[in-house]
Amino acid sequence: MKYYTIQPPDILKPYVRFFWVLEHELSASGSEYVYRSIADGCTEMVFHYQSTFDEINGRGQENGGPSGIQFQTNHYRRFITRQSFGIFGAYIYPFAVPRFFNIPSSETTNLTLDYDTFLGSAGRELEERIMLAPNNQKRAVILTDFLLMRLRYNTFTDDRIITSIRQVIHTNQHKTVAQLADAFNLSARQFDRRFKEYAGFSPKSYLRLIRFQDAIKQYGSNKSLTQIALECGYYDQSHFIHDVKTFTGYHPGFYFSGKAEGTEYRNADLQ
């Protein structure tokens, strides 16, 4: 399995964390690969340029899963393919959704939409160009041009809230909602409403998601689960176990073992 990232140009870095590529060859006839996406406070634009995945629902049934935008979510999902695959994606901040698409993030939470449904003819054209591109560097250029064009026409922005979301994602300070609201000179009610508009979740729910993501970033370290939980702001082991099970479907002991679905790319990244 091959996984790597491509940095966006500086002008896009305030909105796009990185582009990514995941490729895998299924050599044996009749083999399959199951991928499990976990809860995430950011949004992903996903393009399947080699084969496609079907989503496995709660009853074990498979439904078609085309390329599309997977918005910020507090759910895990499962996908399956029986062919070698190649995926190109963009990992974007939730507050970039209003800037790129002129829609509040609060209206997109837990949605997955294909490009035709969400963007119409512009989405269809973008998907076709990405699919026909000769390599992933070119795909990054095509998507960069598309997103820069969207920035020129949309001005949906609230710098204070964007700064607060960045702070939550990157500083690992484990502040309370009241502390964040006070830091940006907003009442708790104002802060909650505006934060949800740009992050897709209430501040309390988003802080929980980011705390979980901070813990997942410790994947591959030699730290004990207890140490990870404490460093990421969990007051006790039971809350840590509950969040990991809710957001991945696995007990943390199994998820961090390297045997869980959807961790293969993390293992490849460690090699």
mmCIF file of C-alpha atoms in Angstrom, residues 87-185:
data_model
loop_
_atom_site.group_PDB
_atom_site.id
_atom_site.type_symbol
_atom_site.label_atom_id
_atom_site.label_comp_id
_atom_site.label_asym_id
_atom_site.label_seq_id
_atom_site.Cartn_x
_atom_site.Cartn_y
_atom_site.Cartn_z
ATOM 1 C CA ILE A 87 -7.641 7.632 -4.668
ATOM 2 C CA PHE A 88 -6.739 11.304 -4.738
ATOM 3 C CA GLY A 89 -8.098 13.603 -2.053
ATOM 4 C CA ALA A 90 -7.959 17.026 -0.448
ATOM 5 C CA TYR A 91 -8.163 17.396 3.341
ATOM 6 C CA ILE A 92 -9.715 20.782 4.035
ATOM 7 C CA TYR A 93 -10.645 22.766 7.114
ATOM 8 C CA PRO A 94 -14.385 22.867 7.911
ATOM 9 C CA PHE A 95 -14.424 26.674 7.723
ATOM 10 C CA ALA A 96 -13.226 26.348 4.122
ATOM 11 C CA VAL A 97 -16.610 24.868 3.198
ATOM 12 C CA PRO A 98 -18.371 28.280 3.376
ATOM 13 C CA ARG A 99 -15.510 29.921 1.455
ATOM 14 C CA PHE A 100 -15.332 27.326 -1.322
ATOM 15 C CA PHE A 101 -19.023 26.469 -1.637
ATOM 16 C CA ASN A 102 -20.940 29.382 -0.103
ATOM 17 C CA ILE A 103 -22.849 27.185 2.334
ATOM 18 C CA PRO A 104 -22.601 27.076 6.137
ATOM 19 C CA SER A 105 -20.763 24.022 7.465
ATOM 20 C CA SER A 106 -23.688 23.486 9.836
ATOM 21 C CA GLU A 107 -25.773 22.460 6.797
ATOM 22 C CA THR A 108 -23.301 19.830 5.587
ATOM 23 C CA THR A 109 -22.368 17.888 8.735
ATOM 24 C CA ASN A 110 -22.400 14.091 8.266
ATOM 25 C CA LEU A 111 -23.265 14.432 4.559
ATOM 26 C CA THR A 112 -21.504 12.728 1.659
ATOM 27 C CA LEU A 113 -22.460 14.133 -1.751
ATOM 28 C CA ASP A 114 -21.271 13.267 -5.239
ATOM 29 C CA TYR A 115 -19.910 16.135 -7.299
ATOM 30 C CA ASP A 116 -22.826 16.192 -9.719
ATOM 31 C CA THR A 117 -25.381 16.523 -6.937
ATOM 32 C CA PHE A 118 -23.435 19.142 -4.985
ATOM 33 C CA LEU A 119 -21.810 21.230 -7.723
ATOM 34 C CA GLY A 120 -23.757 20.421 -10.901
ATOM 35 C CA SER A 121 -21.955 20.811 -14.228
ATOM 36 C CA ALA A 122 -18.882 22.364 -12.524
ATOM 37 C CA GLY A 123 -18.594 19.267 -10.355
ATOM 38 C CA ARG A 124 -18.965 16.891 -13.291
ATOM 39 C CA GLU A 125 -16.278 18.740 -15.240
ATOM 40 C CA LEU A 126 -13.913 18.768 -12.250
ATOM 41 C CA GLU A 127 -14.351 15.032 -11.654
ATOM 42 C CA GLU A 128 -13.742 14.243 -15.325
ATOM 43 C CA ARG A 129 -10.559 16.329 -15.426
ATOM 44 C CA ILE A 130 -9.247 14.686 -12.259
ATOM 45 C CA MET A 131 -9.981 11.220 -13.638
ATOM 46 C CA LEU A 132 -8.232 11.894 -16.952
ATOM 47 C CA ALA A 133 -5.147 13.542 -15.432
ATOM 48 C CA PRO A 134 -1.884 11.672 -16.163
ATOM 49 C CA ASN A 135 -0.607 11.711 -12.560
ATOM 50 C CA ASN A 136 -1.336 12.956 -9.055
ATOM 51 C CA GLN A 137 0.840 16.044 -9.303
ATOM 52 C CA LYS A 138 -1.362 17.163 -12.193
ATOM 53 C CA ARG A 139 -4.456 16.305 -10.163
ATOM 54 C CA ALA A 140 -3.184 18.601 -7.416
ATOM 55 C CA VAL A 141 -2.761 21.410 -9.947
ATOM 56 C CA ILE A 142 -6.264 20.905 -11.364
ATOM 57 C CA LEU A 143 -7.906 20.910 -7.939
ATOM 58 C CA THR A 144 -5.826 23.898 -6.821
ATOM 59 C CA ASP A 145 -7.013 25.932 -9.819
ATOM 60 C CA PHE A 146 -10.613 24.926 -9.143
ATOM 61 C CA LEU A 147 -10.494 25.900 -5.467
ATOM 62 C CA LEU A 148 -8.725 29.195 -6.158
ATOM 63 C CA MET A 149 -11.462 30.086 -8.612
ATOM 64 C CA ARG A 150 -14.074 29.368 -5.924
ATOM 65 C CA LEU A 151 -12.253 31.631 -3.468
ATOM 66 C CA ARG A 152 -12.508 34.570 -5.853
ATOM 67 C CA TYR A 153 -16.303 34.431 -5.954
ATOM 68 C CA ASN A 154 -17.177 33.598 -2.332
ATOM 69 C CA THR A 155 -16.504 35.920 0.611
ATOM 70 C CA PHE A 156 -18.380 34.054 3.364
ATOM 71 C CA THR A 157 -16.030 34.641 6.316
ATOM 72 C CA ASP A 158 -15.740 35.407 10.047
ATOM 73 C CA ASP A 159 -12.088 35.743 10.953
ATOM 74 C CA ARG A 160 -12.583 35.471 14.714
ATOM 75 C CA ILE A 161 -14.367 32.145 14.456
ATOM 76 C CA ILE A 162 -11.901 30.826 11.874
ATOM 77 C CA THR A 163 -9.050 31.695 14.238
ATOM 78 C CA SER A 164 -10.822 29.921 17.103
ATOM 79 C CA ILE A 165 -11.293 26.744 15.043
ATOM 80 C CA ARG A 166 -7.646 26.808 14.001
ATOM 81 C CA GLN A 167 -6.681 27.182 17.629
ATOM 82 C CA VAL A 168 -8.791 24.182 18.627
ATOM 83 C CA ILE A 169 -7.296 22.031 15.864
ATOM 84 C CA HIS A 170 -3.639 22.997 16.207
ATOM 85 C CA THR A 171 -2.776 24.168 19.709
ATOM 86 C CA ASN A 172 -3.728 21.100 21.759
ATOM 87 C CA GLN A 173 -4.448 23.339 24.760
ATOM 88 C CA HIS A 174 -7.748 21.677 25.741
ATOM 89 C CA LYS A 175 -9.562 24.938 26.521
ATOM 90 C CA THR A 176 -13.183 25.014 27.614
ATOM 91 C CA VAL A 177 -15.939 26.541 25.484
ATOM 92 C CA ALA A 178 -16.279 29.407 27.964
ATOM 93 C CA GLN A 179 -12.548 30.160 27.718
ATOM 94 C CA LEU A 180 -12.697 30.196 23.920
ATOM 95 C CA ALA A 181 -15.747 32.471 23.835
ATOM 96 C CA ASP A 182 -14.124 34.870 26.277
ATOM 97 C CA ALA A 183 -10.853 34.913 24.317
ATOM 98 C CA PHE A 184 -12.722 36.125 21.225
ATOM 99 C CA ASN A 185 -14.959 38.606 23.065
#
